[in-house]
Coordinates of C-alpha atoms and ligand atoms in Angstrom, one line a residue:
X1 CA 67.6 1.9 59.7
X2 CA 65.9 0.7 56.5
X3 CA 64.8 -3.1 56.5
X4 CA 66.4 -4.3 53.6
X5 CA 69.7 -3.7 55.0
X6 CA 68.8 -5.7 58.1
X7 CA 69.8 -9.3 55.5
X8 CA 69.4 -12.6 59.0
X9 CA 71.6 -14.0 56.3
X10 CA 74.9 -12.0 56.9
X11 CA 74.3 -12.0 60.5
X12 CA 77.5 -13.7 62.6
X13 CA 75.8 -16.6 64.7
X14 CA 79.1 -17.3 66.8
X15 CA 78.3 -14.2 68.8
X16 CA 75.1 -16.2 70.4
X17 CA 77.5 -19.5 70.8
X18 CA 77.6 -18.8 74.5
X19 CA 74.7 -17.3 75.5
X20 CA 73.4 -18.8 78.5
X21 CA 69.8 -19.2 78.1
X22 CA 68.6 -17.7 81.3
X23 CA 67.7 -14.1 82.7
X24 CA 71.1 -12.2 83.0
X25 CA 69.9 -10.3 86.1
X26 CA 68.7 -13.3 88.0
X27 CA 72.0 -15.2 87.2
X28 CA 73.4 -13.6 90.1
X29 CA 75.1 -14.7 93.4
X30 CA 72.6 -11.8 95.2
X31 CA 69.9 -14.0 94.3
X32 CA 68.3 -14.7 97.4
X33 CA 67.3 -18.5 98.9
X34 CA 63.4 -19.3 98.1
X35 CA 61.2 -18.6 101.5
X36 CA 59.3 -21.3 102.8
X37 CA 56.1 -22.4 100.9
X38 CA 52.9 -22.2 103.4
X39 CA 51.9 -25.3 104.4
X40 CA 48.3 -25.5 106.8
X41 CA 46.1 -22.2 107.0
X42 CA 46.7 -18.2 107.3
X43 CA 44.6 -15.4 108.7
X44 CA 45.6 -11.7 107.4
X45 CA 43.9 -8.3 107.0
X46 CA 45.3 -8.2 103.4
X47 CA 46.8 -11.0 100.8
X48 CA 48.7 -9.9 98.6
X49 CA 48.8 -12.6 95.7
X50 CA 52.1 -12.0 93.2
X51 CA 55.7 -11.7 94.5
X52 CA 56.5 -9.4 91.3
X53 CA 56.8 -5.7 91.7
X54 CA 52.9 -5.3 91.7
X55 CA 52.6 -7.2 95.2
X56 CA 55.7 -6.5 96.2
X57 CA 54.8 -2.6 96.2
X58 CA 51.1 -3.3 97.6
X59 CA 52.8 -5.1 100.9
X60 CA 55.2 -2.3 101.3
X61 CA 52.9 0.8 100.7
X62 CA 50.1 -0.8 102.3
X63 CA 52.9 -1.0 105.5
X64 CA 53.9 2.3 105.2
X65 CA 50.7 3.6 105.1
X66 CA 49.7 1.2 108.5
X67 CA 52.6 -0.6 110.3
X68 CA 50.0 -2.3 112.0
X69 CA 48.4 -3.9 109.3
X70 CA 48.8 -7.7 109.1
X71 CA 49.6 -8.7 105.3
X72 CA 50.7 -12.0 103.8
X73 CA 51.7 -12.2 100.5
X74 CA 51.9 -15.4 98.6
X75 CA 54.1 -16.0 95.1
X76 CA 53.8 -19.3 93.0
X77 CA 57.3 -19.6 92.5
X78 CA 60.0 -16.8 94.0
X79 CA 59.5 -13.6 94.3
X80 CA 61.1 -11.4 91.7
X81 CA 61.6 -14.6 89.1
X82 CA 59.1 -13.7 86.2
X83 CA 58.7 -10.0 84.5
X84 CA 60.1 -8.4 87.4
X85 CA 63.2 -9.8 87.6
X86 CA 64.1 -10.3 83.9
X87 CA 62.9 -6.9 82.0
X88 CA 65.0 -4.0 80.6
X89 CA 65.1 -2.3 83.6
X90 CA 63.8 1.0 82.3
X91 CA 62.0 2.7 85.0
X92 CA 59.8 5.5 83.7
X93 CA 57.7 8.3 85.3
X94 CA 54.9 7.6 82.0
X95 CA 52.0 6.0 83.4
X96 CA 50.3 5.9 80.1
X97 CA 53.1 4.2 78.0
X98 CA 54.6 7.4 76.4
X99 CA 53.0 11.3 76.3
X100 CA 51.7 10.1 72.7
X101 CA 49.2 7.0 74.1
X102 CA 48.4 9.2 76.6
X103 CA 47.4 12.4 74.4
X104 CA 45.3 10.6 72.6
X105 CA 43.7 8.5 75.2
X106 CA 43.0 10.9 78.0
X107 CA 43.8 14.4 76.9
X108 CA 41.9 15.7 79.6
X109 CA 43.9 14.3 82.4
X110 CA 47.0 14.2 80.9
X111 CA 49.0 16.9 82.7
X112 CA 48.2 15.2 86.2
X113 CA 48.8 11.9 84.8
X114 CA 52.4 13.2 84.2
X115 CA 52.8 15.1 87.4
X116 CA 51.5 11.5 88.9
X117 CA 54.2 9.5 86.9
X118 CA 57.0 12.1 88.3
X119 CA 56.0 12.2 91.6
X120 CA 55.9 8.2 91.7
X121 CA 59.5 8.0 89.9
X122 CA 60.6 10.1 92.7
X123 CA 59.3 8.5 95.6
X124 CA 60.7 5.0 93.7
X125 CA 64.1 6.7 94.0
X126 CA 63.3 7.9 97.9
X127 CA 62.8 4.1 98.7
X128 CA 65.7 3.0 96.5
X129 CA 67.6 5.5 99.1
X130 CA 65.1 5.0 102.6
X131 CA 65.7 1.2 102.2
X132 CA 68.8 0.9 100.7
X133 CA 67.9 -0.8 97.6
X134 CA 71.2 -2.3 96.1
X135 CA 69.6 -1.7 92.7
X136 CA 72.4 0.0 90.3
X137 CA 69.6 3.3 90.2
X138 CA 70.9 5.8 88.3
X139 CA 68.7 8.3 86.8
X140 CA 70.3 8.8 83.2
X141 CA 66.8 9.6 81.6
X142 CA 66.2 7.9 78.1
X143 CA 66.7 9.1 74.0
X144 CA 64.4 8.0 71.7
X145 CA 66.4 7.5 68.3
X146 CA 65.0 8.1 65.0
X147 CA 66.4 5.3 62.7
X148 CA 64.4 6.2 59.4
X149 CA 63.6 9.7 57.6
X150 CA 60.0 9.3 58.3
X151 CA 61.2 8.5 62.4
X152 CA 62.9 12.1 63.0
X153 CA 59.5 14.0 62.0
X154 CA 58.0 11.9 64.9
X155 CA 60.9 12.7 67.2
X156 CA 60.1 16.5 66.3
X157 CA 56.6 16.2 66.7
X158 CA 56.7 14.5 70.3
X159 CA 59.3 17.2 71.1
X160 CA 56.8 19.7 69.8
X161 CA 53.9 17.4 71.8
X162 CA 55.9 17.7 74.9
X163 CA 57.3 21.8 74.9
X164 CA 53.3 22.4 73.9
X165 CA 51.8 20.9 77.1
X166 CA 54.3 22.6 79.1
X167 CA 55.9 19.5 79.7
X168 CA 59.9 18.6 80.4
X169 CA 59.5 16.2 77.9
X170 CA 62.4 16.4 76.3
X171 CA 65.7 17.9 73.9
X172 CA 65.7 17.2 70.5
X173 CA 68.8 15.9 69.3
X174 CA 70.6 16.4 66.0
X175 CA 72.3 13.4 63.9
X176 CA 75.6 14.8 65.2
X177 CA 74.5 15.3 69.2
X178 CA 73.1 11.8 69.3
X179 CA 75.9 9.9 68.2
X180 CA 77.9 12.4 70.4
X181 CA 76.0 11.2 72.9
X182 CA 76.2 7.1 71.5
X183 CA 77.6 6.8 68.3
X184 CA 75.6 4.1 66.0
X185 CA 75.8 4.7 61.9
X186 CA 72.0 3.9 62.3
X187 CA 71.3 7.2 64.4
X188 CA 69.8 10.2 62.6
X189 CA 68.2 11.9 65.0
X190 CA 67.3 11.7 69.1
X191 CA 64.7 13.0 71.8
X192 CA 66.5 13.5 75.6
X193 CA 63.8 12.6 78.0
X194 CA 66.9 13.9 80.9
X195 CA 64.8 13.2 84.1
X196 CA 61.7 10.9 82.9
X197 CA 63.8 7.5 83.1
X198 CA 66.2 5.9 85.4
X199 CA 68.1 2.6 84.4
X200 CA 67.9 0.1 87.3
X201 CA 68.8 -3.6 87.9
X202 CA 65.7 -5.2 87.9
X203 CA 66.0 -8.1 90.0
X204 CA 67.9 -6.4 92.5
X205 CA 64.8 -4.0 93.1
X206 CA 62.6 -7.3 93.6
X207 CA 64.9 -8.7 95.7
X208 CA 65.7 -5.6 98.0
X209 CA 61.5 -5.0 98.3
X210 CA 61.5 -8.3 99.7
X211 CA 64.1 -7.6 101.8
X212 CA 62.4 -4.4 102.7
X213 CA 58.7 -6.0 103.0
X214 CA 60.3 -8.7 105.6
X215 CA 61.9 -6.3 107.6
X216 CA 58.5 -4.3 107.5
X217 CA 56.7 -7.9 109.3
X218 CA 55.0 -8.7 105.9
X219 CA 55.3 -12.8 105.8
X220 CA 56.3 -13.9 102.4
X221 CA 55.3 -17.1 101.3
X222 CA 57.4 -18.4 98.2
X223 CA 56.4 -22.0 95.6
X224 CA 52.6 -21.0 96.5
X225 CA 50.5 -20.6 93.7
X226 CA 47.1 -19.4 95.0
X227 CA 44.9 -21.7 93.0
X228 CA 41.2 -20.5 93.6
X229 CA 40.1 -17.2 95.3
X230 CA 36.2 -17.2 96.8
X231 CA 34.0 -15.0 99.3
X232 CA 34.3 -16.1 102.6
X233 CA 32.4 -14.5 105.7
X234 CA 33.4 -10.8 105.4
X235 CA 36.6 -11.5 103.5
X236 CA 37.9 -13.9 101.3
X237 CA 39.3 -17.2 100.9
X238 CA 42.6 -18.8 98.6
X239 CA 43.6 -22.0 97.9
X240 CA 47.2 -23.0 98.1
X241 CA 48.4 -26.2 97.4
X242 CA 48.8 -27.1 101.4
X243 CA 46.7 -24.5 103.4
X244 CA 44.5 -22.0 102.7
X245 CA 44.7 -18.1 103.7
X246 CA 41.3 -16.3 104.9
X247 CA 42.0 -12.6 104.8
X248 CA 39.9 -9.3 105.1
X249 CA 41.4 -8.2 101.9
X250 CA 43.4 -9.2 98.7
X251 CA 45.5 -7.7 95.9
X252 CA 46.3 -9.3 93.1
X253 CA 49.8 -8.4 91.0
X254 CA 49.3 -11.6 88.7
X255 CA 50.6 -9.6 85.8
X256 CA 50.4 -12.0 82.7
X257 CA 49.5 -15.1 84.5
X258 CA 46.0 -16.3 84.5
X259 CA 44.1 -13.9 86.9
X260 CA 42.4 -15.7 89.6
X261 CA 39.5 -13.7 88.5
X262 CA 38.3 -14.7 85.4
X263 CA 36.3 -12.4 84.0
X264 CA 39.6 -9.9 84.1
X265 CA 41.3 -12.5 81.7
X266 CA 40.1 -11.6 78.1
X267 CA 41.5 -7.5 78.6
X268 CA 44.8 -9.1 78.8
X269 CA 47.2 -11.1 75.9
X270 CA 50.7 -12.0 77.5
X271 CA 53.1 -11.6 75.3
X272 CA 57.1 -12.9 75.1
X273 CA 60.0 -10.3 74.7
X274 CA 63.3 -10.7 74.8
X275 CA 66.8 -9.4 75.0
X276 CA 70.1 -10.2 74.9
X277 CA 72.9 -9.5 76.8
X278 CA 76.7 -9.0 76.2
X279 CA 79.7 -9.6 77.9
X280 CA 81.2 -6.3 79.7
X281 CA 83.0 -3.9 77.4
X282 CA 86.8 -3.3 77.6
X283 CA 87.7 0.3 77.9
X284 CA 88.8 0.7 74.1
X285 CA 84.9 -1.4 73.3
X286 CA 83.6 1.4 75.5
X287 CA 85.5 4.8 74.0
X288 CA 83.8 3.2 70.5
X289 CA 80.2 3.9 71.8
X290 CA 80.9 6.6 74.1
X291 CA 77.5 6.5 76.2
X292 CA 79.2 8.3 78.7
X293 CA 76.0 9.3 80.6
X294 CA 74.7 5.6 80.2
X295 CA 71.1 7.0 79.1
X296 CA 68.5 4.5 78.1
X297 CA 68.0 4.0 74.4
X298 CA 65.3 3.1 72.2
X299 CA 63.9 3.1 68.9
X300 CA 60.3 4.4 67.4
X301 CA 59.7 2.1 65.0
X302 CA 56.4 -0.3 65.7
X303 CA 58.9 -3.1 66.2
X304 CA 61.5 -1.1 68.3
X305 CA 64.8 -2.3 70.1
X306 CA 65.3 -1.2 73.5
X307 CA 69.0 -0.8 74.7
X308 CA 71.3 0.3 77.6
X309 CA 74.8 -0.1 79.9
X310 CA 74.7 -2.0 82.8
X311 CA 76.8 -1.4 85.6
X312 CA 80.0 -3.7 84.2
X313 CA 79.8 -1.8 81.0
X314 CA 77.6 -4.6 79.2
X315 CA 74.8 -3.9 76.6
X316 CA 71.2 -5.3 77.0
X317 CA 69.7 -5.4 73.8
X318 CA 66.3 -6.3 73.5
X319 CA 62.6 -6.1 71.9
X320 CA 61.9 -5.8 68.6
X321 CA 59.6 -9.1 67.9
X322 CA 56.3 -9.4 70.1
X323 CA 55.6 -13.2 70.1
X324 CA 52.0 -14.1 71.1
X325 CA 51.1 -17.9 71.7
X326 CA 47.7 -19.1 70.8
X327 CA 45.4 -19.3 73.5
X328 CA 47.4 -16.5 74.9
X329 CA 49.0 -19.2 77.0
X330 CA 51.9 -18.6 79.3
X331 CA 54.5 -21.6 79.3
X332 CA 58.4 -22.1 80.6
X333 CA 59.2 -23.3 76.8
X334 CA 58.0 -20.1 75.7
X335 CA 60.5 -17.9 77.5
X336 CA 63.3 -18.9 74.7
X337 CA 62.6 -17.7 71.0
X338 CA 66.1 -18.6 68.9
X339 CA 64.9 -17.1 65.5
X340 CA 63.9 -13.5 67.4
X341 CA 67.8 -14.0 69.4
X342 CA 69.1 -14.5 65.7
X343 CA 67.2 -10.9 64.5
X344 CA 68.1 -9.1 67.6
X345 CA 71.8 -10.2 67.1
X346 CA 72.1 -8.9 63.5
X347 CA 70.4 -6.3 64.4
X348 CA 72.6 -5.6 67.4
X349 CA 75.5 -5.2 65.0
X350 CA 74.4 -3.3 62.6
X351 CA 73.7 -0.3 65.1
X352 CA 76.9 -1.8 66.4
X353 CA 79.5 -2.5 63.8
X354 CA 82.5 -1.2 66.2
X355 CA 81.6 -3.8 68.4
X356 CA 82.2 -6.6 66.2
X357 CA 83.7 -9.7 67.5
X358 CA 81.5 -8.6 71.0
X359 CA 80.3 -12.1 72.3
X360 CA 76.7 -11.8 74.1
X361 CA 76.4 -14.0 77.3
X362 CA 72.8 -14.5 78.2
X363 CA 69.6 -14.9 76.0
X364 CA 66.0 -14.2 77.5
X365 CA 62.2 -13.7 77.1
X366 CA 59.8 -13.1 79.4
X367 CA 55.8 -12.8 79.3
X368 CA 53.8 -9.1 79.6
X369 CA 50.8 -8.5 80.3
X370 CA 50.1 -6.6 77.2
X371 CA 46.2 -4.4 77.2
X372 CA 44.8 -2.7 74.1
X373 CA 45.4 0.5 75.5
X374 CA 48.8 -0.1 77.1
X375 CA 48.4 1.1 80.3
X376 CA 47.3 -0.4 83.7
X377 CA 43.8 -0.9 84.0
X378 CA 42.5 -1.4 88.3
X379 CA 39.3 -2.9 89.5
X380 CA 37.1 -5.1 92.2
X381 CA 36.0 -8.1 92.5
X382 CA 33.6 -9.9 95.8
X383 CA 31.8 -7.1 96.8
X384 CA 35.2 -4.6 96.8
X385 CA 37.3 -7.2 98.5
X386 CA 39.9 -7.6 96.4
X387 CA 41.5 -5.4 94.0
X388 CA 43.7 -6.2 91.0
X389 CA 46.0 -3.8 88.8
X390 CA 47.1 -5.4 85.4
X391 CA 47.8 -4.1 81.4
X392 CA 51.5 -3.0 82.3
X393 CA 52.4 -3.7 78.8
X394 CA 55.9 -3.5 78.6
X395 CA 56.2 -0.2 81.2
X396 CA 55.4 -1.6 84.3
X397 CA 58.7 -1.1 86.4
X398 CA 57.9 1.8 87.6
X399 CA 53.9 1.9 86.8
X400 CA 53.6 -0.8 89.2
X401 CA 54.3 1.4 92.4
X402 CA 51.5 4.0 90.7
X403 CA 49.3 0.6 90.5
X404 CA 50.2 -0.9 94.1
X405 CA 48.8 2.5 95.1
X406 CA 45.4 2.4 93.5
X407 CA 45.0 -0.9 94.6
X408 CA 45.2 -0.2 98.5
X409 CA 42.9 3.1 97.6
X410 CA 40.0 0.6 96.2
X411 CA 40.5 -1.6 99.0
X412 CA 40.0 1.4 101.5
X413 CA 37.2 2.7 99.7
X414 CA 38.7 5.7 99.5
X415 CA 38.1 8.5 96.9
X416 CA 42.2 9.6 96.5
X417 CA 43.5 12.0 94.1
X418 CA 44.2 8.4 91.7
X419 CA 40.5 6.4 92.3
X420 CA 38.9 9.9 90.3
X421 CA 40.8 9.2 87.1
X422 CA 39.3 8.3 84.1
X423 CA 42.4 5.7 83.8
X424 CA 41.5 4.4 86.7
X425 CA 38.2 3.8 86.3
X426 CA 37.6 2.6 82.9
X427 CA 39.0 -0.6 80.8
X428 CA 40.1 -1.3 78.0
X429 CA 39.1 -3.0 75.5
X430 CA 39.0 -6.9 75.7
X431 CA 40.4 -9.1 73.3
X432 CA 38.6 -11.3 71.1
X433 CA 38.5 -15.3 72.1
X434 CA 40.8 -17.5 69.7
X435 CA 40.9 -18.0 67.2
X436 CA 40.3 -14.3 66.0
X437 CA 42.3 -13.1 68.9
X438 CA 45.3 -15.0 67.4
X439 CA 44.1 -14.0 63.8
X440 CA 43.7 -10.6 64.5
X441 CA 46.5 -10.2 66.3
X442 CA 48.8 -11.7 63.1
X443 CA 47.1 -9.6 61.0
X444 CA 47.9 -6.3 63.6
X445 CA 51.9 -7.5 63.7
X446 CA 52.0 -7.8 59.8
X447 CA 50.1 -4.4 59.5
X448 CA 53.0 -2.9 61.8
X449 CA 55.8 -4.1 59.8
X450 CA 54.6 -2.9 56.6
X451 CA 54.1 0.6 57.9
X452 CA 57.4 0.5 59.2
X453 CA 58.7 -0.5 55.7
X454 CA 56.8 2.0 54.5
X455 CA 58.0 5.5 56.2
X456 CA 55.5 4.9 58.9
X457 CA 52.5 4.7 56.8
X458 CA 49.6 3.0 58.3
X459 CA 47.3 1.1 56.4
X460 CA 43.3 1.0 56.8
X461 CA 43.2 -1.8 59.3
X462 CA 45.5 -0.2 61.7
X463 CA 44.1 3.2 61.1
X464 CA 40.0 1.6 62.1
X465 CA 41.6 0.0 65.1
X466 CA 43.2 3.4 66.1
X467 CA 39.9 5.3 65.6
X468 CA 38.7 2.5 67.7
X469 CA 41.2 2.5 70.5
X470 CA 42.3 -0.9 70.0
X471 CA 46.4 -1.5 69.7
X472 CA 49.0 -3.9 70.2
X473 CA 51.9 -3.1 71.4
X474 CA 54.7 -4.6 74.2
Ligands
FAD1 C1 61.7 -9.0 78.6 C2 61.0 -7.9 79.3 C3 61.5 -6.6 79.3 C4 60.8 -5.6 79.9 N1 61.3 -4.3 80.0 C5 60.7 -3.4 80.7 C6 61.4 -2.1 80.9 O1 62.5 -1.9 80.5 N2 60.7 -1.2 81.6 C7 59.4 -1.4 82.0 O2 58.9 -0.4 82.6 N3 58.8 -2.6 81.9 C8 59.4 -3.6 81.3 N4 58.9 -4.8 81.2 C9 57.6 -5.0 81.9 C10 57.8 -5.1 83.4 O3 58.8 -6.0 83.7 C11 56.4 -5.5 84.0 O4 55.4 -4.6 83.7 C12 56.5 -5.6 85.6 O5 57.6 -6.3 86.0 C13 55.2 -6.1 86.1 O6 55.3 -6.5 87.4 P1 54.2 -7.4 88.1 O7 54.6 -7.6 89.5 O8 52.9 -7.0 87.7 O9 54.4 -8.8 87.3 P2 55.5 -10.0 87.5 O10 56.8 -9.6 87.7 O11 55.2 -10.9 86.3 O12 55.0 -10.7 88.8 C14 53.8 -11.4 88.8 C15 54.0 -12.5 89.9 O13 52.8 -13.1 90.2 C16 53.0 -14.5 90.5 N5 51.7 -15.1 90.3 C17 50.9 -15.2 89.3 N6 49.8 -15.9 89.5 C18 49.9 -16.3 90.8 C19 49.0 -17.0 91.7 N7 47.8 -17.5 91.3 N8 49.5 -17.2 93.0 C20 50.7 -16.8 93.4 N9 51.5 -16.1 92.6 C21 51.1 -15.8 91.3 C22 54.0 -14.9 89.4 O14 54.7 -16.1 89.8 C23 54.9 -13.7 89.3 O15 56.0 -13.8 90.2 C24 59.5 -5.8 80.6 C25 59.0 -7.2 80.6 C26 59.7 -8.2 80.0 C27 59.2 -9.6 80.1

């Protein structure tokens, strides 16, 4: 849809009136109670540090893999209550944020990075079922809509990207089958990943590998930030507020939060998105969109808009706006952004205009752990001790399983069909300290907007940066 039609001016403010101004999926009576925090010391084989899908998946895989094995994983506040519990809930099979980043960043390994993704989608959906993960999975798959001329030649060309490498990557749609499909005036064209996506309630998959990690013997520790992290005989040591935890081994899932090892924390700039949610549709609401198959939407511009159905028939609508905070600092206050709810509201109703008069009910951000190169990034720390996975970007839900994975390969010193990768075993690259990360990073945002004003043109700075490798993106 062309910017200048997008006038904040015109937008109807009395839809956001209500909105309460917390995660919609964690404002739920399924929420669980907070565990106990651990107070005096622990001894473990393996610490898992992050109650967020990146140490939840470590405790559970590294259980499945040896029931015997002794874990304890520790979470500052509860588990599930940051990125994990308050995202899109768009779990992909891409571990390399989309078959374009991937082309063009490992072309060489890019089949068995795909075969990879898949396989991990579908063993996500064999837990969902083994442990009976109350998680709303439904695997719709996902349509990338072309909202600008210049948009359906890209649509074509990752159709064409996809059918060239072989790959299942998706059915072009027509102006006519996408709105067939979920009718918005904004909609001129549409690519059908069918089996690459499933929609999910995020929280509810935190909460039910909690569930699933207890029942497993893992002891979860909740309101215990691990505050230091050092070598120890022949394992390691953290620091909790009351006790301390001397393991063999430790995995970090920190995501965007300040890694307890520092020299990981310049490859990584958190980032705030944010969605909004409405109340559920009525049935005549409904019949106006259609979205009978309840895919996964989103859009290809730089600044895109993700969107789907939940299972009472609301719409999450979020993205657009990546907000970065100077010192690439993580804060509560940060989670709400009012002039990026305004944006996404308007926008929501001009792809929307059947739904006027459609009230949302919750406003959100959260912070991701965005990389240069979008995709997770793995390594070591005291002498191969502990392991970290961390650059999600904003495709972690189902990455992070791939990730957990990786992690508990390291730790076992193992040479697995994952540590041989070339994404595994190189970085990206860091960002610059402020105040040229900040700079840079406003100058890369503006960049992005223009070419999306401008039929997806990209000017000379974005253009060095992409012969570089560098990118920003959520
Ligand atoms: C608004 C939003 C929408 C998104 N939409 C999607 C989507 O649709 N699809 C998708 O694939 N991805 C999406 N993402 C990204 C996805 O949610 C993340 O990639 C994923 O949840 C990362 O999981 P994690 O466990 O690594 O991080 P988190 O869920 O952030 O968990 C990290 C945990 O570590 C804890 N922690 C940090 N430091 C310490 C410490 N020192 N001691 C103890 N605990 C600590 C934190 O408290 C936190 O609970 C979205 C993210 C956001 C914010």
């Amino acid at each position: 849809m062309a910017r200048a039609a997008m006038n904040p001016g015109s937008f109807p403010l009395r839809a956001l009136a209500d909105a309460e101004p917390r995660p919609f999926w964690l404002d739920d009576p399924a929420r669980p109670r907070a565990l106990p925090a651990l107070v005096g010391d622990e001894r473990c084989d393996l610490l898992v540090v992050g109650g967020g899908y990146s140490g939840l998946w470590t405790a559970l895989r590294a259980k499945e893999r040896d029931p015997g094995r002794d874990i304890v994983l520790i979470e500052a506040q509860e588990a599930g209550w940051a990125a994990s519990g308050r995202n899109g809930g768009f779990c992909a099979a891409s571990l390399t944020h989309g078959l374009a980043n991937g082309q063009a960043r490992w072309p060489g390994e890019l089949l068995r990075l795909e075969e990879l993704g898949a396989r991990n989608l579908d063993a996500i959906e064999a837990a969902v079922a083994r442990y009976g993960l109350d998680c709303d999975f439904e695997r719709t798959g996902e349509i990338t809509v072309a909202t600008a001329p210049h948009q359906v030649a890209e649509v074509r060309e990752a159709a064409a990207l996809a059918a060239g490498l072989g790959l299942d990557g998706g059915e072009f749609l027509d102006r006519d089958a996408v709105r067939a499909e979920v009718d918005s005036p904004a909609f001129l064209a549409g690519l059908w990943d069918r089996t690459g996506v499933a929609m999910l309630h995020p929280a509810k998959l935190a909460w039910g590998l909690k569930r699933a990690c207890r029942a497993l013997g893992v002891r979860i520790y909740e309101h215990t930030p691990g505050t230091a992290l050092s070598s120890r005989g022949p394992g390691v040591a953290v620091r909790t507020p009351y006790g301390r935890v001397f393991a063999r081994h430790a995995a970090l899932g920190t995501n965007a939060f300040p890694s307890l090892i520092r020299r990981v924390r310049p490859y990584i700039a958190p980032v705030y998105d944010h969605a909004l949610m409405t109340e559920p549709l009525d049935a005549e609401r409904l019949a106006a969109v259609g979205w009978r198959r309840r895919q996964g939407l989103s859009d290809s511009a730089n600044h895109f808009h993700y969107f789907r159905i939940t299972a009472d028939h609301r719409v999450l609508w979020g993205g657009y706006d990546i907000v970065h905070h100077y010192g690439s600092r993580v804060r509560a206050e940060y989670d709400h952004h009012p002039a990026t709810y305004r944006r996404l509201a308007h926008h929501f109703f001009q792809y929307f205009p059947q739904l006027a008069g459609v009230r949302f009910s919750h406003a959100w951000g959260g912070a991701i752990d965005t990389c240069s190169r979008f995709s997770p990034f793995f390594g070591t720390a005291h002498h191969g001790r502990v392991a970290y996975a961390l650059g999600f970007t904003g495709l972690g839900v189902g990455a992070t399983r791939f990730g957990a994975d990786v992690m508990l390969d390291l730790l076992a010193g193992e040479r697995t069909e994952r540590t041989g990768l070339e994404l595994v075993r190189t970085k990206p690259l860091p960002f610059p300290p402020e105040p040229v990360r900040s700079l840079g990073i406003g100058l890369i945002q503006r960049s992005m907007t223009r070419a999306d004003e401008r039929g997806g043109r990209r000017d000379l700075w974005l253009r060095a940066l992409d012969r570089a490798g560098f990118g920003f993106d959520s």
